Amino acid sequence: MEWWKKSIVYQIYPMSFKDSDGDGTGDIGGIIEKVDYLKELGVDVIWLTPVYESPMDDNGYDISNYYRINPLFGTMEQLEELLEKLHDRRMKLIMDLVVNHTSDEHEWFKAARADKNSKYHDYYIWKDSPVTDQQSFFSGSVWEYNEETNEYYYHLFSKRQPDLNWSNREVREEVYKLINWWLDKGIDGFRMDVIDLIGKIPEESVMVSEKSHTYLQEMYRNCFAGRDVFTVGETPFSTPETAPLYSAKERRELSMVFGFEHLGLDEIRGNGKWDLKKMEVNELKRVFETWQKALHEKGWNSLFWSNHDQPRIVSRIGNDTVYRKESAKMLAMILHGMQGTPYIYQGEEIGMTNVRFPLEDYRDIETINMVKEKQEAGWSMEKIMEGIYAKARDNARTPIQWDDSEHAGFTDGTPWLKVNPNYKEINVKRTLQETDSIFAFYQKLIQIRKEYDVITTGDFELLCGEDERIFAYVRRSGNEKLYVIANFTDKMVDCGNCSSLSFMEGECLLGNYEPEKGKDNLLLRPYECRMYAVGF
């Protein structure tokens, strides 16, 4: 079995993880300081979001040199030290690969925009006039005028992130060269940013085409064949039907993909992320069930609630006030009992929450652009702020709360983004002193995943499917069964009517409450979750 099928990945957003030099921005030195903390948690793989040279227009997802480390984060020597320390602890490191676009300060684009006859001009996508009215993900047109050549270049994200022209073989060869350079350095794989978009057809506003698969198969042949590495593709347009095309072993493309369907359930369909609606638990259950069944023995799932682009899950669909600990543990158990590779986003293991800053304290380009666009569309500031509080990417980017000292022990300087004011109550130091902490719960979940192969290989059956209060399922392999049951409400729930819960006579491996002796064990307390093993 491939090693990544039994692994747990921890995502680090370096700017907000730990600052080692007092400049207010997290860095590689700070990560090195905390390697043993990550080892104690029990994770196997660290995913590092971009630390390459960049003007930081989109916090590093705008790369100006793929072969250099941004001095803001440290040096190549420090990255090599981090890699060595992780490997010494039998942990692995994957890097972020951002090759749908570059920074407008990359040497390729500088040459491309200055001269139509440069070979680098065809590294990007140019038209004499905007040929579509397509909008970028960061608001405004995807077409940006370039005075030097009297043309328009294409950018799906910020105008400072011009899209690479993947139909140009030279572009693809440059990408394969840099991938192999990093793999030769000893890293263990890549998370690939919006990788399904490399097959876009700009003239038709088509985001994903068969070319995406053609290029990924070519990439596999040129970079990954014969190497024991792990690749995960961010594929925002993938579906349960198309995800196996990326991740089935015989396709020779990627190890797994990130599907985002479950994270769109609190949005009004077709209106984008800022138009909010209440997430229905039964919808969530059906989405997970569909993905679990679609990829079983046909591909591989990535299991995640959060990342640097998503709000904190305990605030999003849990209860971040009265039942913060209980709901954070419940959400962790639901995810970690499923088939796939789980991802823990930094701070999730201590139950960090969303934040409610005044508008001037937000730093993210997406939020800043959204405010301007929605004001022009006639939205009230109240509605705009409601969207920001719920969905702004800065919710996930506030610095890690290490202790209760100034700036939560993140930095001796002024943090690049303010710390969540609740750091006095929610921090790593306090968490590690508690026996019933969210951190300790994650440790136990990780241990159970390693011990029970049914989680890695078993099939999935949803239970109590019509009860919107309960999320329950069974993982089954032969006579071995592992059950997960969770109360998704802040009320007591009687499960007595759910006939499929007879398993509760089995061994309870883990729960987020102390067992109530002498009480009916079919009664679940607010956000209570339990995991049972039967037939082992």
Coordinates of C-alpha atoms in Angstrom, one line a residue:
M1 CA 0.0 0.0 0.0
E2 CA 1.3 3.5 -0.9
W3 CA 2.6 5.3 2.2
W4 CA 0.4 8.3 1.7
K5 CA -2.8 6.2 2.1
K6 CA -1.9 5.8 5.8
S7 CA -0.6 9.3 6.3
I8 CA -2.0 12.4 8.0
V9 CA -1.0 15.7 6.5
Y10 CA -0.6 19.0 8.4
Q11 CA -0.8 22.2 6.3
I12 CA 1.4 25.1 7.3
Y13 CA 0.8 28.6 6.1
P14 CA 4.2 29.9 6.9
M15 CA 3.3 33.7 7.2
S16 CA 1.1 32.8 10.2
F17 CA 2.8 29.8 11.8
K18 CA 5.7 31.1 13.9
D19 CA 8.1 34.1 13.5
S20 CA 11.7 33.4 14.5
D21 CA 13.3 36.8 13.7
G22 CA 10.8 39.4 15.1
D23 CA 9.8 40.9 11.7
G24 CA 6.1 40.0 12.3
T25 CA 6.0 37.4 9.6
G26 CA 6.2 33.6 10.2
D27 CA 9.2 31.9 8.6
I28 CA 11.0 28.7 8.0
G29 CA 13.0 29.2 11.2
G30 CA 9.8 29.3 13.1
I31 CA 8.7 26.0 11.6
I32 CA 12.0 24.4 12.5
E33 CA 11.4 25.5 16.1
K34 CA 8.1 23.6 16.1
V35 CA 9.0 20.3 14.4
D36 CA 8.7 18.4 17.6
Y37 CA 5.3 19.9 18.3
L38 CA 4.1 18.5 15.0
K39 CA 5.7 15.1 15.7
E40 CA 3.9 15.0 19.1
L41 CA 0.6 15.6 17.3
G42 CA 1.3 12.5 15.3
V43 CA 1.2 13.8 11.7
D44 CA 3.4 12.3 9.0
V45 CA 3.5 14.9 6.2
I46 CA 4.0 18.6 6.3
W47 CA 2.5 20.6 3.4
L48 CA 4.2 24.0 3.1
T49 CA 2.4 26.7 1.2
P50 CA 4.6 28.8 -1.1
V51 CA 7.9 30.1 0.3
Y52 CA 9.4 30.9 -3.1
E53 CA 10.6 34.3 -4.2
S54 CA 7.5 36.5 -4.7
P55 CA 6.3 40.1 -4.5
M56 CA 3.5 38.7 -2.2
D57 CA 0.6 40.2 -4.1
D58 CA -1.3 37.0 -3.2
N59 CA 0.8 35.9 -0.2
G60 CA 3.2 33.8 -2.2
Y61 CA 0.9 32.3 -4.8
D62 CA 2.4 34.8 -7.2
I63 CA 5.9 33.3 -7.8
S64 CA 8.7 35.4 -9.4
N65 CA 11.4 32.7 -9.1
Y66 CA 10.7 29.0 -8.6
Y67 CA 14.3 28.2 -7.6
R68 CA 14.8 30.7 -4.8
I69 CA 13.4 31.1 -1.3
N70 CA 11.7 34.4 -0.4
P71 CA 14.0 36.2 2.1
L72 CA 10.9 37.0 4.0
F73 CA 10.7 33.3 4.9
G74 CA 14.4 32.6 5.2
T75 CA 17.0 30.8 3.1
M76 CA 17.5 27.7 1.1
E77 CA 19.8 26.4 3.8
Q78 CA 17.0 26.7 6.3
L79 CA 14.6 24.8 4.0
E80 CA 17.2 22.1 3.7
E81 CA 17.6 22.0 7.5
L82 CA 13.8 21.7 7.9
L83 CA 13.7 18.8 5.4
E84 CA 16.5 17.1 7.2
K85 CA 14.8 17.5 10.6
L86 CA 11.6 16.1 9.3
H87 CA 13.3 13.1 7.6
D88 CA 15.2 12.4 10.8
R89 CA 11.8 12.1 12.5
R90 CA 10.4 9.9 9.7
M91 CA 8.2 12.7 8.5
K92 CA 7.9 14.0 5.0
L93 CA 7.7 17.4 3.3
I94 CA 5.6 18.4 0.3
M95 CA 5.8 21.8 -1.3
D96 CA 3.2 23.9 -3.1
L97 CA 3.4 23.9 -6.9
V98 CA 1.9 27.0 -8.4
V99 CA 2.2 26.6 -12.2
N100 CA -1.2 27.8 -13.5
H101 CA 0.2 31.3 -13.4
T102 CA 3.3 33.2 -12.3
S103 CA 3.9 36.6 -10.9
D104 CA 4.0 39.6 -13.3
E105 CA 7.5 40.1 -11.8
H106 CA 8.8 36.7 -13.1
E107 CA 11.5 37.2 -15.7
W108 CA 9.5 35.3 -18.2
F109 CA 6.6 37.8 -18.0
K110 CA 8.8 40.8 -17.9
A111 CA 10.3 39.7 -21.2
A112 CA 6.9 38.7 -22.6
R113 CA 5.2 42.0 -21.9
A114 CA 8.1 44.1 -23.3
D115 CA 8.5 42.4 -26.7
K116 CA 6.0 40.5 -28.9
N117 CA 9.0 38.8 -30.6
S118 CA 10.5 37.5 -27.4
K119 CA 10.2 33.7 -27.1
Y120 CA 8.7 34.3 -23.6
H121 CA 5.8 36.2 -25.2
D122 CA 4.2 32.8 -26.0
Y123 CA 4.7 31.6 -22.4
Y124 CA 1.5 33.6 -21.6
I125 CA -1.9 34.0 -23.2
W126 CA -2.4 37.2 -25.3
K127 CA -5.2 38.6 -27.5
D128 CA -5.6 41.9 -29.4
S129 CA -8.8 42.6 -27.6
P130 CA -10.9 41.0 -24.8
V131 CA -12.5 38.0 -26.6
T132 CA -14.8 37.1 -23.7
D133 CA -16.5 38.9 -20.8
Q134 CA -15.2 36.3 -18.3
Q135 CA -14.6 37.5 -14.7
S136 CA -11.5 36.7 -12.7
F137 CA -11.8 34.8 -9.4
F138 CA -10.5 38.0 -7.7
S139 CA -13.1 40.3 -9.3
G140 CA -12.9 42.2 -12.6
S141 CA -12.2 41.0 -16.1
V142 CA -9.7 38.2 -16.8
W143 CA -8.2 40.4 -19.6
E144 CA -5.7 43.1 -18.7
Y145 CA -4.3 45.7 -21.2
N146 CA -0.5 45.8 -21.7
E147 CA 0.6 49.1 -23.2
E148 CA 4.0 47.9 -24.4
T149 CA 2.6 45.4 -26.9
N150 CA -0.9 46.9 -27.3
E151 CA -2.5 43.6 -26.3
Y152 CA -4.4 42.0 -23.5
Y153 CA -3.1 39.2 -21.3
Y154 CA -5.2 36.6 -19.5
H155 CA -5.3 36.2 -15.7
L156 CA -7.8 34.0 -13.8
F157 CA -6.7 35.5 -10.5
S158 CA -5.1 38.9 -9.8
K159 CA -3.9 41.0 -12.7
R160 CA -0.5 40.5 -11.2
Q161 CA -0.8 36.7 -11.7
P162 CA -0.7 36.2 -15.5
D163 CA -1.7 32.6 -16.6
L164 CA 0.9 30.5 -18.3
N165 CA 0.2 29.1 -21.7
W166 CA 0.3 25.4 -21.2
S167 CA -0.3 24.7 -24.9
N168 CA 3.3 25.8 -25.4
R169 CA 5.6 22.8 -25.1
E170 CA 8.5 25.0 -23.9
V171 CA 6.3 26.2 -20.9
R172 CA 5.6 22.6 -20.0
E173 CA 9.3 21.6 -20.2
E174 CA 10.2 24.5 -17.9
V175 CA 7.7 23.3 -15.4
Y176 CA 8.9 19.7 -15.5
K177 CA 12.5 21.0 -15.1
L178 CA 11.6 22.8 -11.9
I179 CA 9.6 19.9 -10.5
N180 CA 12.5 17.5 -11.0
W181 CA 14.9 20.1 -9.5
W182 CA 12.9 20.1 -6.2
L183 CA 12.4 16.4 -6.2
D184 CA 16.1 15.9 -6.6
K185 CA 16.6 18.1 -3.6
G186 CA 14.7 15.5 -1.6
I187 CA 11.2 16.8 -1.1
D188 CA 8.5 14.1 -1.0
G189 CA 5.9 15.6 -3.4
F190 CA 3.7 18.5 -4.2
R191 CA 0.3 20.0 -3.6
M192 CA -0.6 21.5 -7.0
D193 CA -2.5 24.8 -7.0
V194 CA -5.6 24.9 -9.2
I195 CA -4.0 22.3 -11.4
D196 CA -7.2 21.4 -13.3
L197 CA -7.2 24.9 -14.8
I198 CA -4.0 24.2 -16.9
G199 CA -6.2 22.8 -19.7
K200 CA -8.4 25.9 -19.9
I201 CA -9.6 27.2 -23.3
P202 CA -9.7 31.0 -22.7
E203 CA -11.4 31.9 -26.0
E204 CA -14.4 29.9 -24.9
S205 CA -14.3 30.7 -21.2
V206 CA -13.8 26.9 -20.7
M207 CA -12.0 26.3 -17.4
V208 CA -11.3 22.6 -17.6
S209 CA -10.8 20.4 -20.6
E210 CA -9.4 17.0 -21.6
K211 CA -6.0 18.8 -22.1
S212 CA -5.7 19.0 -18.3
H213 CA -5.4 15.2 -18.2
T214 CA -3.1 15.1 -21.2
Y215 CA -0.7 17.6 -19.5
L216 CA -0.9 15.8 -16.1
Q217 CA -0.1 12.4 -17.8
E218 CA 2.9 14.0 -19.6
M219 CA 4.0 15.5 -16.2
Y220 CA 3.8 12.1 -14.6
R221 CA 6.0 10.5 -17.3
N222 CA 8.5 13.3 -17.1
C223 CA 8.6 13.8 -13.3
F224 CA 6.9 11.2 -11.1
A225 CA 7.3 7.9 -12.8
G226 CA 9.7 5.7 -10.8
R227 CA 9.7 8.1 -7.8
D228 CA 8.1 7.3 -4.5
V229 CA 6.4 10.6 -4.1
F230 CA 2.9 12.0 -3.4
T231 CA 0.9 14.5 -5.4
V232 CA -2.4 16.1 -4.5
G233 CA -4.1 18.4 -7.0
E234 CA -6.3 21.3 -6.0
T235 CA -9.2 20.7 -8.5
P236 CA -12.0 23.1 -7.7
F237 CA -14.0 22.0 -10.8
S238 CA -13.7 18.3 -10.1
T239 CA -16.8 16.2 -9.4
P240 CA -17.3 12.7 -8.0
E241 CA -17.5 11.5 -11.6
T242 CA -14.3 13.3 -12.8
A243 CA -12.1 12.9 -9.6
P244 CA -11.2 9.3 -10.4
L245 CA -9.8 10.4 -13.8
Y246 CA -7.2 12.4 -11.9
S247 CA -6.5 9.9 -9.1
A248 CA -7.0 6.4 -10.3
K249 CA -3.7 4.6 -10.3
E250 CA -3.9 3.4 -13.9
R251 CA -4.4 7.0 -15.1
R252 CA -0.9 7.9 -14.0
E253 CA -1.7 11.5 -13.1
L254 CA -2.0 12.4 -9.4
S255 CA -2.2 10.5 -6.1
M256 CA -5.4 12.3 -5.0
V257 CA -7.3 15.6 -5.5
F258 CA -9.1 18.1 -3.4
G259 CA -12.8 18.3 -4.1
F260 CA -14.7 21.3 -2.7
E261 CA -18.3 20.3 -3.1
H262 CA -18.8 20.0 0.7
L263 CA -17.5 23.5 1.3
G264 CA -20.0 25.1 -1.1
L265 CA -23.1 24.0 0.9
D266 CA -23.3 27.3 2.8
E267 CA -23.4 29.4 -0.4
I268 CA -26.4 30.2 -2.5
R269 CA -25.8 28.0 -5.6
G270 CA -24.6 30.0 -8.6
N271 CA -24.0 33.2 -6.6
G272 CA -20.5 32.7 -5.3
K273 CA -18.9 32.4 -1.9
W274 CA -20.2 35.7 -0.4
D275 CA -23.9 34.9 -0.7
L276 CA -24.6 32.9 2.4
K277 CA -27.1 30.3 3.4
K278 CA -27.4 27.8 6.2
M279 CA -25.7 24.5 5.5
E280 CA -28.1 21.6 5.7
V281 CA -26.6 18.6 7.5
N282 CA -28.4 16.1 5.2
E283 CA -26.9 17.8 2.2
L284 CA -23.4 17.5 3.8
K285 CA -24.0 13.8 4.5
R286 CA -25.1 13.1 0.9
V287 CA -22.0 14.9 -0.5
F288 CA -19.6 12.9 1.6
E289 CA -21.4 9.7 0.9
T290 CA -21.2 10.4 -2.9
W291 CA -17.5 11.1 -2.8
Q292 CA -16.7 8.2 -0.5
K293 CA -18.5 5.8 -2.9
A294 CA -17.3 7.3 -6.1
L295 CA -13.6 7.0 -5.2
H296 CA -13.7 3.7 -3.3
E297 CA -11.3 1.4 -5.2
K298 CA -11.3 3.9 -8.1
G299 CA -9.1 6.7 -6.8
W300 CA -8.4 8.4 -3.5
N301 CA -10.0 11.0 -1.4
S302 CA -8.5 14.0 0.4
L303 CA -10.3 14.7 3.6
F304 CA -10.3 18.3 4.8
W305 CA -12.4 20.9 6.5
S306 CA -10.1 23.9 6.3
N307 CA -7.2 25.4 4.5
H308 CA -5.7 28.9 4.0
D309 CA -8.6 29.8 1.7
Q310 CA -11.4 28.6 3.9
P311 CA -12.8 29.9 7.2
R312 CA -12.3 28.1 10.4
I313 CA -14.6 25.0 10.5
V314 CA -15.6 25.2 14.1
S315 CA -17.0 28.7 13.4
R316 CA -18.4 27.7 10.0
I317 CA -20.5 24.7 10.9
G318 CA -19.7 23.9 14.5
N319 CA -20.3 26.0 17.6
D320 CA -17.4 28.3 18.4
T321 CA -18.8 29.6 21.7
V322 CA -20.5 27.3 24.2
Y323 CA -19.6 24.0 22.6
R324 CA -16.3 24.9 20.8
K325 CA -14.4 21.9 22.2
E326 CA -17.2 19.4 21.7
S327 CA -18.0 20.5 18.1
A328 CA -14.4 20.7 17.1
K329 CA -13.8 17.2 18.2
M330 CA -17.1 16.0 16.6
L331 CA -16.1 17.5 13.2
A332 CA -12.6 15.9 13.5
M333 CA -14.1 12.5 14.2
I334 CA -16.5 12.7 11.2
L335 CA -13.7 13.4 8.9
H336 CA -11.0 11.1 10.2
G337 CA -13.2 8.0 10.2
M338 CA -13.6 8.2 6.4
Q339 CA -11.5 6.7 3.6
G340 CA -8.8 9.0 2.3
T341 CA -5.9 11.0 3.5
P342 CA -6.8 13.6 6.2
Y343 CA -5.5 17.1 6.2
I344 CA -5.2 19.2 9.4
Y345 CA -4.9 22.9 8.8
Q346 CA -2.7 24.7 11.3
G347 CA -4.6 25.8 14.4
E348 CA -7.4 23.3 13.8
E349 CA -5.9 21.0 16.4
I350 CA -6.5 23.6 19.1
G351 CA -9.9 24.7 17.8
M352 CA -8.9 28.2 16.5
T353 CA -11.9 30.3 15.4
N354 CA -12.9 32.9 12.9
V355 CA -12.3 36.6 13.8
R356 CA -14.4 39.8 13.5
F357 CA -11.9 42.5 12.7
P358 CA -12.9 46.1 11.6
L359 CA -12.6 46.3 7.8
E360 CA -9.3 48.2 7.9
D361 CA -7.5 45.2 9.6
Y362 CA -8.1 42.7 6.8
R363 CA -5.2 42.1 4.5
D364 CA -6.3 39.7 1.8
I365 CA -6.5 40.9 -1.7
E366 CA -9.7 38.9 -2.4
T367 CA -11.5 40.6 0.5
I368 CA -10.3 44.1 -0.5
N369 CA -11.5 43.5 -4.1
M370 CA -14.8 42.1 -3.0
V371 CA -15.7 45.1 -0.9
K372 CA -15.2 47.5 -3.8
E373 CA -17.2 45.2 -6.2
K374 CA -20.1 44.7 -3.8
Q375 CA -20.3 48.4 -2.9
E376 CA -20.6 49.2 -6.6
A377 CA -23.3 46.5 -6.8
G378 CA -25.3 48.2 -4.1
W379 CA -24.7 45.9 -1.2
S380 CA -25.0 47.4 2.3
M381 CA -21.8 47.5 4.5
E382 CA -23.7 45.3 7.0
K383 CA -24.2 42.6 4.3
I384 CA -20.6 43.0 3.1
M385 CA -19.2 42.6 6.7
E386 CA -21.5 39.6 7.3
G387 CA -19.9 37.9 4.3
I388 CA -16.4 38.8 5.5
Y389 CA -16.9 37.6 9.0
A390 CA -18.2 34.2 7.7
K391 CA -16.0 33.6 4.6
A392 CA -12.9 35.9 4.5
R393 CA -9.7 34.0 3.9
D394 CA -8.0 36.0 6.7
N395 CA -10.1 34.0 9.1
A396 CA -7.7 31.1 8.5
R397 CA -4.6 33.3 8.4
T398 CA -4.6 34.9 11.8
P399 CA -1.3 33.9 13.5
I400 CA -1.1 30.6 15.4
Q401 CA -1.9 31.2 19.1
W402 CA 1.1 29.6 20.9
D403 CA 0.6 31.0 24.4
D404 CA -1.2 33.8 26.3
S405 CA 1.7 36.3 26.0
E406 CA 1.6 39.4 23.8
H407 CA 0.8 38.5 20.1
A408 CA 0.0 35.0 21.3
G409 CA 3.8 34.1 21.3
F410 CA 3.7 34.2 17.5
T411 CA 6.2 37.1 17.2
D412 CA 8.3 39.6 19.2
G413 CA 7.4 42.2 16.6
T414 CA 4.2 43.5 15.1
P415 CA 2.3 40.7 13.4
W416 CA 1.6 41.1 9.7
L417 CA -2.1 40.3 10.5
K418 CA -3.6 40.8 13.9
V419 CA -3.9 38.0 16.3
N420 CA -7.4 36.7 17.2
P421 CA -8.3 38.4 20.5
N422 CA -9.4 35.1 22.0
Y423 CA -5.7 33.9 22.3
K424 CA -5.8 34.2 26.1
E425 CA -8.3 31.3 26.2
I426 CA -7.3 29.4 23.1
N427 CA -3.6 28.7 22.7
V428 CA -1.2 25.8 22.3
K429 CA 0.4 26.1 25.8
R430 CA -2.9 25.9 27.5
T431 CA -4.1 23.1 25.3
L432 CA -1.1 20.9 26.0
Q433 CA -1.8 21.2 29.7
E434 CA -5.3 19.8 29.3
T435 CA -6.0 16.1 29.3
D436 CA -9.3 16.5 27.4
S437 CA -8.0 18.9 24.8
I438 CA -8.8 19.0 21.1
F439 CA -5.1 18.3 20.5
A440 CA -5.3 15.1 22.6
F441 CA -8.4 14.1 20.7
Y442 CA -6.6 14.5 17.3
Q443 CA -3.7 12.4 18.7
K444 CA -6.1 9.6 19.5
L445 CA -7.9 9.8 16.1
I446 CA -4.5 9.6 14.4
Q447 CA -3.5 6.5 16.5
I448 CA -6.9 4.8 15.7
R449 CA -6.4 5.5 11.9
K450 CA -2.9 3.8 12.1
E451 CA -4.3 0.8 14.1
Y452 CA -7.5 0.0 12.2
D453 CA -7.0 -0.9 8.6
V454 CA -10.7 -0.8 7.9
I455 CA -10.5 3.0 7.9
T456 CA -8.0 2.8 5.0
T457 CA -9.6 0.0 3.0
G458 CA -13.2 -0.6 4.1
D459 CA -16.3 0.5 2.3
F460 CA -18.7 3.2 3.5
E461 CA -22.3 3.1 4.4
L462 CA -24.3 6.2 5.6
L463 CA -26.7 5.5 8.5
C464 CA -29.7 7.4 9.7
G465 CA -29.6 9.2 6.4
E466 CA -32.9 11.2 6.8
D467 CA -32.3 12.5 10.4
E468 CA -30.8 16.0 10.0
R469 CA -29.6 15.9 13.6
I470 CA -27.3 12.9 13.3
F471 CA -24.3 12.2 11.1
A472 CA -23.6 8.5 11.3
Y473 CA -21.8 5.9 9.1
V474 CA -20.2 2.5 9.2
R475 CA -16.9 1.5 7.7
R476 CA -16.9 -2.2 6.8
S477 CA -14.2 -4.8 5.8
G478 CA -15.4 -8.4 6.1
N479 CA -16.7 -8.9 9.6
E480 CA -14.9 -5.9 10.9
K481 CA -17.0 -2.8 11.4
L482 CA -16.1 0.7 12.6
Y483 CA -19.0 3.0 13.4
V484 CA -19.0 6.8 13.8
I485 CA -22.0 8.6 15.2
A486 CA -22.3 12.4 15.8
N487 CA -24.9 14.8 17.1
F488 CA -24.8 17.9 14.8
T489 CA -26.9 20.0 17.2
D490 CA -26.7 21.9 20.5
K491 CA -29.6 19.8 21.9
M492 CA -29.9 16.3 23.4
V493 CA -30.7 13.8 20.7
D494 CA -32.4 10.4 21.2
C495 CA -31.1 7.9 18.7
G496 CA -33.6 5.2 19.7
N497 CA -35.6 5.5 16.5
C498 CA -32.6 4.8 14.3
S499 CA -32.6 1.0 13.9
S500 CA -29.1 0.9 12.3
L501 CA -27.5 2.0 15.6
S502 CA -27.6 -1.4 17.3
F503 CA -23.8 -1.4 17.1
M504 CA -23.7 0.7 20.3
E505 CA -23.1 -2.5 22.2
G506 CA -19.6 -2.7 20.6
E507 CA -16.4 -1.3 22.1
C508 CA -16.4 2.5 22.2
L509 CA -12.9 3.5 21.0
L510 CA -13.3 7.2 21.4
G511 CA -15.8 9.9 22.3
N512 CA -15.9 13.6 23.2
Y513 CA -17.8 13.2 26.5
E514 CA -17.2 11.0 29.5
P515 CA -19.6 8.0 29.3
E516 CA -22.7 8.5 31.5
K517 CA -22.9 5.3 33.6
G518 CA -26.4 3.9 34.0
K519 CA -27.8 6.2 31.4
D520 CA -29.4 5.1 28.0
N521 CA -26.4 5.1 25.7
L522 CA -28.7 6.0 22.7
L523 CA -29.0 9.6 24.1
L524 CA -26.4 11.9 22.6
R525 CA -25.5 15.1 24.3
P526 CA -24.9 18.4 22.4
Y527 CA -22.3 17.8 19.6
E528 CA -21.5 14.4 21.1
C529 CA -19.6 12.0 18.9
R530 CA -18.5 8.3 19.4
M531 CA -16.5 5.8 17.5
Y532 CA -17.3 2.0 18.0
A533 CA -15.4 -1.1 16.9
V534 CA -17.3 -4.3 16.3
G535 CA -15.9 -7.7 15.2
F536 CA -12.3 -7.1 15.9

